[in-house]
Amino acid sequence: MNRLQALKAGSSLCLLGALLACKNEKQPSFRLVETDSFHFNNFVDCNMAETWVGDTFRIFPGKYGEDPVWGEAHDLKFSSGANADEAFSNPASAYIAPHLPLNAPVGQKGLHGAIWFETVYQDKGDSSGKTLYAIYHNENYPQTLPHDSVTGEGYIDKDWPLGLTERITPAAVCRIGIMKSVDGGWNWENRGLFLEDKQARMILKPHNTSKTFAGGVGDPSAVAVGDHLYLFYGEYGYPGKYEPATYDPAKEWGGQCISVARIALSDLDDPQGKAKRWDGKGFNAPWDGVGQPISSLQIPIAEGGGPASSPTGGFHWGPSVSWNEHLECWVMMMGRVEGQSWVGDELYISFNQNKDLGSGTNSQAWTKPQLLLKKPGHVLWYPSLQPMNTEEDIKARRTSLKLGKKARLFFKYSDLGKYFSTYIVEFDK
């Protein structure tokens, strides 16, 4: 049996194990109900980070920080309302820019590159609801974060792959960090990194031709269970040290897709180095080490799966995870990469009926993704389920992290540059 056959067999066995773990439980069902278009009136290029601060629903979309390829950004702003519909309907002129830390000079400690808030965790120990932790996606390049031989942080500008633009520009590297606010999101301070992949795991020329990332971890969604915050994220690096002479696309595929890590809630104020990635047996791999993706969410090579560095791709990405109170089940939304520049016209859904994600292999027990929606000719990114403007949802303080029987489906038409909803998803046990 060669490496590719072994990886296929291993993936099939892991997937079978995850499905058998819940074989005696009835799987949730869902249906799409078409509605009038509900447009979000501001820039979206990420998961929807939101929370309730007292009686105010607040959402934090947009991008902030230095970006030598796309230009410096100041679009990370927040919108508030008495409910989700009101906050989503606000015009762009009503959005407020919070105070965010400045980028540090190149070569100095601090915030580098651009950030996007992807999830907001609200500290349950603060009865005012104003203590928030934002989990952010962070992108850098060799010129914003050059390699530091002492710390191992940063990137070496040699054989660097090309990025998304039509110009000769470099690919970015993503990593994940945490910011904190104690006033409901008006002011933020950077607390440090949650996860990152370092230079040795970057996939370079001549093998990386995807025009997306050189590697890294990003596009996260985080949920709190017990004493930990569980982070579901995209893994785009090589599962080990990248060596051009021994590069193996099947090995790359085997270490990529949607992965999971966790950190103790007590470590959120000083997170760097504290998180642990799933390594196949438990949360044992270090925050900057090699973990193992959730095998049931990987697309088998025989079904079009492929490494993130290839021009054809073939992997699920951009998880958005919520606890569904009606189903008593976790729900994950995701996209699918089908070509260069992350082209894909389908959205998928997966379920996990284990509330305690920290017990045994529960964090891995996701069902094989089912097709939720297909829009031929379009590019679909960042699907999320959002609360309804109902008395029940408002009373329960529902957000994209906690939902009920019905939820509004939002996603971005990347080819149109628009983020809106034309469907409600209705769930049944």
Short mmCIF file of C-alpha atoms in Angstrom, two decimals:
data_model
loop_
_atom_site.label_atom_id
_atom_site.label_comp_id
_atom_site.label_asym_id
_atom_site.label_seq_id
_atom_site.Cartn_x
_atom_site.Cartn_y
_atom_site.Cartn_z
CA MET A 1 0.00 0.00 0.00
CA ASN A 2 1.48 3.38 -1.02
CA ARG A 3 1.18 6.62 0.97
CA LEU A 4 -1.85 7.87 -0.97
CA GLN A 5 -3.72 4.57 -0.51
CA ALA A 6 -2.85 4.54 3.18
CA LEU A 7 -4.12 8.07 3.65
CA LYS A 8 -7.35 7.23 1.83
CA ALA A 9 -7.84 4.14 3.96
CA GLY A 10 -7.00 5.98 7.18
CA SER A 11 -9.39 8.79 6.36
CA SER A 12 -12.17 6.33 5.58
CA LEU A 13 -11.66 4.48 8.86
CA CYS A 14 -11.63 7.70 10.89
CA LEU A 15 -14.77 8.91 9.14
CA LEU A 16 -16.48 5.56 9.74
CA GLY A 17 -15.52 5.74 13.41
CA ALA A 18 -16.96 9.21 13.79
CA LEU A 19 -20.23 8.18 12.16
CA LEU A 20 -20.53 4.93 14.11
CA ALA A 21 -20.12 6.89 17.34
CA CYS A 22 -23.57 8.40 16.79
CA LYS A 23 -25.20 5.63 14.71
CA ASN A 24 -27.90 5.01 17.31
CA GLU A 25 -29.01 8.63 17.33
CA LYS A 26 -31.44 10.07 14.83
CA GLN A 27 -29.71 12.68 12.69
CA PRO A 28 -31.16 16.20 12.54
CA SER A 29 -32.95 17.32 9.41
CA PHE A 30 -33.14 20.74 7.81
CA ARG A 31 -34.88 22.57 4.99
CA LEU A 32 -34.37 25.89 3.24
CA VAL A 33 -37.25 28.35 3.11
CA GLU A 34 -36.85 31.11 0.55
CA THR A 35 -37.52 34.67 1.74
CA ASP A 36 -37.21 38.22 0.48
CA SER A 37 -33.62 39.45 0.26
CA PHE A 38 -32.22 40.87 3.50
CA HIS A 39 -29.08 42.88 2.70
CA PHE A 40 -26.30 43.54 5.18
CA ASN A 41 -25.32 47.14 4.53
CA ASN A 42 -21.60 47.11 5.20
CA PHE A 43 -18.35 45.35 4.25
CA VAL A 44 -18.09 41.68 5.27
CA ASP A 45 -15.07 39.43 4.66
CA CYS A 46 -15.18 37.11 7.67
CA ASN A 47 -17.38 35.21 10.10
CA MET A 48 -19.90 37.36 11.93
CA ALA A 49 -18.61 38.21 15.43
CA GLU A 50 -21.51 39.32 17.62
CA THR A 51 -22.88 39.42 21.16
CA TRP A 52 -25.52 40.99 23.39
CA VAL A 53 -24.30 43.75 25.71
CA GLY A 54 -27.22 44.18 28.07
CA ASP A 55 -30.25 44.81 25.83
CA THR A 56 -28.08 45.74 22.85
CA PHE A 57 -27.22 43.36 20.02
CA ARG A 58 -23.78 44.26 18.66
CA ILE A 59 -21.89 42.96 15.63
CA PHE A 60 -18.25 43.56 14.57
CA PRO A 61 -17.61 42.96 10.83
CA GLY A 62 -14.81 44.36 8.69
CA LYS A 63 -11.04 44.53 8.39
CA TYR A 64 -8.42 46.61 10.18
CA GLY A 65 -4.67 47.12 9.88
CA GLU A 66 -1.70 47.15 7.54
CA ASP A 67 -1.79 45.23 4.27
CA PRO A 68 0.86 46.00 1.64
CA VAL A 69 -1.07 44.08 -1.05
CA TRP A 70 -4.65 45.27 -0.56
CA GLY A 71 -3.96 48.53 1.26
CA GLU A 72 -4.35 49.69 4.85
CA ALA A 73 -7.84 49.05 6.20
CA HIS A 74 -10.07 50.84 8.70
CA ASP A 75 -13.31 48.92 8.09
CA LEU A 76 -13.56 46.98 11.37
CA LYS A 77 -16.54 48.77 12.92
CA PHE A 78 -19.54 47.79 14.98
CA SER A 79 -23.28 48.11 14.56
CA SER A 80 -25.81 48.03 17.41
CA GLY A 81 -29.53 47.50 17.67
CA ALA A 82 -32.39 46.29 19.83
CA ASN A 83 -32.24 42.97 17.92
CA ALA A 84 -30.27 41.27 15.15
CA ASP A 85 -32.46 42.55 12.33
CA GLU A 86 -32.04 46.14 13.48
CA ALA A 87 -28.25 45.84 13.80
CA PHE A 88 -28.00 44.17 10.39
CA SER A 89 -30.21 46.81 8.75
CA ASN A 90 -28.21 49.83 9.89
CA PRO A 91 -26.65 51.86 7.07
CA ALA A 92 -22.86 51.91 6.82
CA SER A 93 -22.89 55.51 8.04
CA ALA A 94 -24.26 54.36 11.41
CA TYR A 95 -21.33 52.04 12.12
CA ILE A 96 -18.84 53.08 14.80
CA ALA A 97 -15.07 52.51 14.63
CA PRO A 98 -13.77 51.16 17.97
CA HIS A 99 -10.34 52.06 19.31
CA LEU A 100 -7.95 49.32 18.18
CA PRO A 101 -4.19 48.95 18.87
CA LEU A 102 -1.88 50.39 16.25
CA ASN A 103 0.35 48.16 14.18
CA ALA A 104 3.83 47.85 15.66
CA PRO A 105 6.86 48.84 13.56
CA VAL A 106 8.40 45.99 11.56
CA GLY A 107 10.75 43.97 13.74
CA GLN A 108 9.18 45.07 17.03
CA LYS A 109 6.75 43.22 19.30
CA GLY A 110 3.08 43.98 18.88
CA LEU A 111 0.28 43.72 16.35
CA HIS A 112 1.38 43.10 12.76
CA GLY A 113 -0.66 42.79 9.60
CA ALA A 114 -4.43 43.05 9.20
CA ILE A 115 -7.12 41.53 11.42
CA TRP A 116 -10.76 40.47 11.18
CA PHE A 117 -12.90 39.64 14.25
CA GLU A 118 -14.44 36.17 13.70
CA THR A 119 -16.01 35.31 17.08
CA VAL A 120 -16.75 37.22 20.27
CA TYR A 121 -16.70 35.32 23.57
CA GLN A 122 -18.47 37.09 26.42
CA ASP A 123 -16.95 36.59 29.87
CA LYS A 124 -19.68 35.00 32.00
CA GLY A 125 -17.98 36.28 35.13
CA ASP A 126 -18.87 39.87 34.27
CA SER A 127 -22.55 40.47 35.01
CA SER A 128 -22.51 43.71 32.99
CA GLY A 129 -21.73 41.73 29.82
CA LYS A 130 -19.08 44.25 28.83
CA THR A 131 -15.99 42.02 29.09
CA LEU A 132 -15.47 40.58 25.62
CA TYR A 133 -12.75 38.52 23.96
CA ALA A 134 -12.54 38.76 20.17
CA ILE A 135 -10.98 35.85 18.32
CA TYR A 136 -9.33 37.37 15.26
CA HIS A 137 -7.96 36.17 11.94
CA ASN A 138 -4.59 37.84 11.23
CA GLU A 139 -2.76 38.00 7.89
CA ASN A 140 0.89 38.87 7.27
CA TYR A 141 3.56 38.77 4.58
CA PRO A 142 7.35 38.49 4.72
CA GLN A 143 7.55 42.29 4.55
CA THR A 144 5.21 42.92 7.51
CA LEU A 145 6.53 40.03 9.60
CA PRO A 146 10.09 39.14 8.53
CA HIS A 147 11.63 36.02 10.01
CA ASP A 148 13.17 36.26 13.47
CA SER A 149 15.75 33.51 13.94
CA VAL A 150 15.54 33.81 17.74
CA THR A 151 11.77 33.43 18.20
CA GLY A 152 11.07 31.51 14.98
CA GLU A 153 8.27 33.95 14.21
CA GLY A 154 7.85 35.44 10.76
CA TYR A 155 8.62 34.46 7.19
CA ILE A 156 11.58 34.27 4.80
CA ASP A 157 11.05 35.95 1.44
CA LYS A 158 12.53 33.18 -0.68
CA ASP A 159 10.59 31.04 -3.18
CA TRP A 160 7.47 32.76 -1.83
CA PRO A 161 4.23 31.85 -3.67
CA LEU A 162 1.99 34.36 -5.43
CA GLY A 163 -1.19 35.73 -3.91
CA LEU A 164 -4.76 36.40 -5.01
CA THR A 165 -4.35 39.56 -7.06
CA GLU A 166 -3.65 39.67 -10.77
CA ARG A 167 -0.47 41.60 -10.00
CA ILE A 168 2.81 39.95 -8.98
CA THR A 169 2.12 40.06 -5.25
CA PRO A 170 2.95 37.64 -2.43
CA ALA A 171 0.63 35.16 -0.78
CA ALA A 172 -0.39 35.91 2.80
CA VAL A 173 -0.02 33.74 5.91
CA CYS A 174 -2.86 33.61 8.41
CA ARG A 175 -2.76 33.04 12.15
CA ILE A 176 -5.26 33.50 15.00
CA GLY A 177 -5.13 35.83 18.00
CA ILE A 178 -7.19 37.29 20.84
CA MET A 179 -8.18 40.85 21.77
CA LYS A 180 -10.02 42.02 24.88
CA SER A 181 -12.52 44.77 25.64
CA VAL A 182 -13.91 45.68 29.06
CA ASP A 183 -16.40 48.29 27.82
CA GLY A 184 -18.61 46.34 25.45
CA GLY A 185 -16.42 46.68 22.38
CA TRP A 186 -15.57 50.39 22.26
CA ASN A 187 -11.90 49.85 23.10
CA TRP A 188 -9.70 46.80 22.48
CA GLU A 189 -6.26 45.63 23.56
CA ASN A 190 -4.26 42.87 21.93
CA ARG A 191 -3.68 39.90 24.27
CA GLY A 192 -1.55 37.73 21.96
CA LEU A 193 -1.71 34.78 19.61
CA PHE A 194 -4.00 31.77 19.95
CA LEU A 195 -2.48 29.61 17.15
CA GLU A 196 0.11 29.94 14.41
CA ASP A 197 2.14 27.87 11.94
CA LYS A 198 5.75 28.96 11.52
CA GLN A 199 8.14 29.21 8.57
CA ALA A 200 9.07 25.51 8.39
CA ARG A 201 5.48 24.60 7.53
CA MET A 202 5.00 27.16 4.74
CA ILE A 203 4.40 25.60 1.30
CA LEU A 204 6.56 27.43 -1.24
CA LYS A 205 7.43 27.46 -4.93
CA PRO A 206 7.36 25.42 -7.04
CA HIS A 207 4.58 23.45 -5.33
CA ASN A 208 2.28 26.20 -4.06
CA THR A 209 0.23 27.45 -7.03
CA SER A 210 -3.11 28.11 -5.30
CA LYS A 211 -2.84 31.93 -5.18
CA THR A 212 -4.23 31.95 -1.66
CA PHE A 213 -2.07 31.29 1.42
CA ALA A 214 1.53 30.20 1.82
CA GLY A 215 0.22 28.29 4.85
CA GLY A 216 -1.04 29.06 8.31
CA VAL A 217 -4.25 28.77 10.30
CA GLY A 218 -7.31 30.96 9.99
CA ASP A 219 -11.02 31.57 9.36
CA PRO A 220 -11.95 30.45 12.90
CA SER A 221 -15.16 29.98 14.87
CA ALA A 222 -15.00 29.54 18.65
CA VAL A 223 -17.47 28.20 21.21
CA ALA A 224 -17.18 27.91 24.99
CA VAL A 225 -17.87 24.58 26.71
CA GLY A 226 -17.13 24.12 30.39
CA ASP A 227 -13.78 25.66 31.27
CA HIS A 228 -12.46 25.85 27.70
CA LEU A 229 -12.89 27.77 24.48
CA TYR A 230 -12.93 25.40 21.49
CA LEU A 231 -11.60 26.83 18.24
CA PHE A 232 -12.59 25.36 14.88
CA TYR A 233 -10.32 26.69 12.14
CA GLY A 234 -8.86 26.12 8.69
CA GLU A 235 -5.44 24.46 8.51
CA TYR A 236 -3.51 25.47 5.38
CA GLY A 237 0.08 24.55 6.24
CA TYR A 238 2.15 21.43 5.59
CA PRO A 239 1.79 18.74 8.32
CA GLY A 240 5.48 18.77 9.15
CA LYS A 241 8.52 20.47 7.65
CA TYR A 242 8.11 21.43 4.02
CA GLU A 243 11.02 20.17 1.91
CA PRO A 244 10.79 20.65 -1.89
CA ALA A 245 12.71 17.43 -2.57
CA THR A 246 10.35 15.29 -0.50
CA TYR A 247 7.10 17.23 -0.91
CA ASP A 248 4.06 14.94 -1.07
CA PRO A 249 0.64 16.37 -2.09
CA ALA A 250 -1.15 13.43 -0.47
CA LYS A 251 0.60 14.14 2.82
CA GLU A 252 -0.36 17.81 2.57
CA TRP A 253 -4.01 16.89 1.94
CA GLY A 254 -3.93 14.50 4.91
CA GLY A 255 -3.02 17.30 7.33
CA GLN A 256 -5.46 19.93 6.10
CA CYS A 257 -9.14 20.89 6.30
CA ILE A 258 -11.06 22.05 9.38
CA SER A 259 -9.22 21.38 12.65
CA VAL A 260 -9.93 22.02 16.34
CA ALA A 261 -7.90 23.35 19.26
CA ARG A 262 -8.80 24.57 22.72
CA ILE A 263 -7.61 26.94 25.42
CA ALA A 264 -8.63 27.32 29.06
CA LEU A 265 -10.90 30.31 29.59
CA SER A 266 -8.59 31.34 32.41
CA ASP A 267 -5.76 31.77 29.86
CA LEU A 268 -7.54 34.21 27.53
CA ASP A 269 -5.82 37.24 29.07
CA ASP A 270 -2.40 35.76 28.28
CA PRO A 271 -3.05 33.15 25.57
CA GLN A 272 0.22 32.78 23.70
CA GLY A 273 1.62 29.28 24.08
CA LYS A 274 -1.35 28.03 26.14
CA ALA A 275 -3.63 26.46 23.50
CA LYS A 276 -3.49 22.78 22.51
CA ARG A 277 -4.39 21.28 19.14
CA TRP A 278 -6.10 17.95 18.57
CA ASP A 279 -3.43 15.41 17.59
CA GLY A 280 -5.60 12.38 16.79
CA LYS A 281 -5.91 11.17 20.37
CA GLY A 282 -6.53 14.29 22.41
CA PHE A 283 -5.71 17.97 22.81
CA ASN A 284 -1.99 17.33 23.08
CA ALA A 285 -0.23 19.14 20.21
CA PRO A 286 1.25 22.57 21.03
CA TRP A 287 -0.27 25.83 19.84
CA ASP A 288 2.32 26.13 17.05
CA GLY A 289 2.74 22.39 16.41
CA VAL A 290 1.24 19.86 14.03
CA GLY A 291 -2.27 18.73 14.85
CA GLN A 292 -4.72 16.52 12.99
CA PRO A 293 -7.82 17.74 11.14
CA ILE A 294 -11.34 16.43 11.71
CA SER A 295 -11.31 13.48 9.32
CA SER A 296 -15.08 13.31 8.77
CA LEU A 297 -14.95 16.85 7.33
CA GLN A 298 -12.17 16.13 4.86
CA ILE A 299 -13.11 15.61 1.21
CA PRO A 300 -11.69 12.21 0.14
CA ILE A 301 -9.27 12.40 -2.77
CA ALA A 302 -11.55 10.06 -4.73
CA GLU A 303 -14.35 12.65 -4.32
CA GLY A 304 -12.34 15.64 -5.47
CA GLY A 305 -10.32 16.41 -2.35
CA GLY A 306 -6.90 17.94 -2.68
CA PRO A 307 -4.22 20.02 -0.94
CA ALA A 308 -4.73 23.71 -0.25
CA SER A 309 -1.61 24.64 -2.25
CA SER A 310 -2.96 23.14 -5.48
CA PRO A 311 -4.85 25.14 -8.12
CA THR A 312 -7.84 22.78 -7.90
CA GLY A 313 -8.14 22.65 -4.11
CA GLY A 314 -10.87 20.37 -2.81
CA PHE A 315 -11.46 21.06 0.88
CA HIS A 316 -14.01 22.49 3.29
CA TRP A 317 -13.17 25.79 4.98
CA GLY A 318 -14.58 28.74 6.92
CA PRO A 319 -16.43 26.91 9.73
CA SER A 320 -19.21 28.74 11.58
CA VAL A 321 -20.27 26.76 14.65
CA SER A 322 -23.40 27.23 16.77
CA TRP A 323 -25.24 25.36 19.52
CA ASN A 324 -28.84 24.70 18.44
CA GLU A 325 -31.14 24.71 21.45
CA HIS A 326 -34.00 23.09 19.53
CA LEU A 327 -31.87 20.21 18.23
CA GLU A 328 -29.65 20.04 21.35
CA CYS A 329 -26.83 19.67 18.88
CA TRP A 330 -23.85 21.54 17.43
CA VAL A 331 -24.27 22.81 13.87
CA MET A 332 -21.37 23.72 11.59
CA MET A 333 -21.67 25.71 8.37
CA MET A 334 -18.79 25.70 5.88
CA GLY A 335 -17.77 26.48 2.33
CA ARG A 336 -15.98 24.30 -0.19
CA VAL A 337 -12.93 25.24 -2.25
CA GLU A 338 -13.11 23.84 -5.77
CA GLY A 339 -10.50 25.82 -7.68
CA GLN A 340 -7.76 28.40 -7.74
CA SER A 341 -8.45 31.60 -5.79
CA TRP A 342 -10.88 29.65 -3.60
CA VAL A 343 -13.64 29.39 -6.14
CA GLY A 344 -16.63 27.35 -4.95
CA ASP A 345 -20.39 27.61 -5.48
CA GLU A 346 -21.60 25.32 -2.66
CA LEU A 347 -22.31 25.57 1.07
CA TYR A 348 -22.37 22.59 3.44
CA ILE A 349 -23.70 21.69 6.88
CA SER A 350 -22.57 19.17 9.51
CA PHE A 351 -23.85 18.13 12.96
CA ASN A 352 -22.31 16.97 16.22
CA GLN A 353 -24.68 15.65 18.90
CA ASN A 354 -22.13 15.71 21.73
CA LYS A 355 -22.57 18.84 23.85
CA ASP A 356 -19.35 18.21 25.82
CA LEU A 357 -16.66 18.72 23.20
CA GLY A 358 -13.92 17.94 25.71
CA SER A 359 -14.94 14.37 26.48
CA GLY A 360 -13.18 11.55 24.60
CA THR A 361 -13.37 12.04 20.84
CA ASN A 362 -16.55 14.16 20.94
CA SER A 363 -14.84 17.10 19.24
CA GLN A 364 -14.27 14.84 16.20
CA ALA A 365 -17.77 13.33 15.91
CA TRP A 366 -19.08 15.53 13.12
CA THR A 367 -21.33 14.03 10.46
CA LYS A 368 -20.18 13.96 6.85
CA PRO A 369 -21.00 17.40 5.43
CA GLN A 370 -24.29 17.60 3.54
CA LEU A 371 -24.93 19.99 0.69
CA LEU A 372 -27.05 22.89 1.92
CA LEU A 373 -27.03 25.22 -1.07
CA LYS A 374 -25.55 25.50 -4.55
CA LYS A 375 -25.46 28.66 -6.66
CA PRO A 376 -23.91 27.82 -10.06
CA GLY A 377 -21.83 30.63 -11.50
CA HIS A 378 -21.24 32.30 -8.13
CA VAL A 379 -18.53 32.12 -5.47
CA LEU A 380 -19.98 31.56 -1.98
CA TRP A 381 -18.01 32.44 1.17
CA TYR A 382 -18.60 32.89 4.91
CA PRO A 383 -21.93 31.17 5.56
CA SER A 384 -23.46 31.84 8.98
CA LEU A 385 -26.74 31.21 10.75
CA GLN A 386 -28.25 34.25 12.43
CA PRO A 387 -31.06 34.71 14.97
CA MET A 388 -34.55 35.68 13.90
CA ASN A 389 -36.32 38.86 14.91
CA THR A 390 -38.76 36.93 17.10
CA GLU A 391 -39.77 37.35 20.72
CA GLU A 392 -38.26 33.92 21.50
CA ASP A 393 -34.87 34.68 19.93
CA ILE A 394 -34.66 38.13 21.51
CA LYS A 395 -35.66 36.83 24.96
CA ALA A 396 -33.09 34.00 24.71
CA ARG A 397 -30.40 36.50 23.61
CA ARG A 398 -29.60 34.36 20.60
CA THR A 399 -26.63 35.06 18.34
CA SER A 400 -24.75 33.18 15.63
CA LEU A 401 -23.34 31.02 18.47
CA LYS A 402 -26.71 30.03 19.97
CA LEU A 403 -29.82 29.44 17.86
CA GLY A 404 -33.24 27.80 17.75
CA LYS A 405 -35.57 25.91 15.41
CA LYS A 406 -35.34 28.60 12.73
CA ALA A 407 -32.33 30.70 11.75
CA ARG A 408 -31.61 33.11 8.94
CA LEU A 409 -28.88 32.00 6.52
CA PHE A 410 -26.41 34.70 5.49
CA PHE A 411 -23.44 34.25 3.17
CA LYS A 412 -21.22 36.34 0.93
CA TYR A 413 -21.46 36.30 -2.83
CA SER A 414 -17.74 36.89 -3.22
CA ASP A 415 -18.02 37.39 -6.97
CA LEU A 416 -20.53 40.21 -6.35
CA GLY A 417 -18.91 41.60 -3.19
CA LYS A 418 -22.27 41.42 -1.38
CA TYR A 419 -23.40 39.79 1.88
CA PHE A 420 -27.10 39.07 2.27
CA SER A 421 -29.77 36.50 3.09
CA THR A 422 -32.52 35.01 0.93
CA TYR A 423 -33.20 31.90 3.03
CA ILE A 424 -34.27 30.72 6.46
CA VAL A 425 -33.08 27.31 7.64
CA GLU A 426 -35.66 25.32 9.60
CA PHE A 427 -34.39 22.41 11.72
CA ASP A 428 -36.14 19.28 12.96
CA LYS A 429 -35.04 16.54 15.33
#
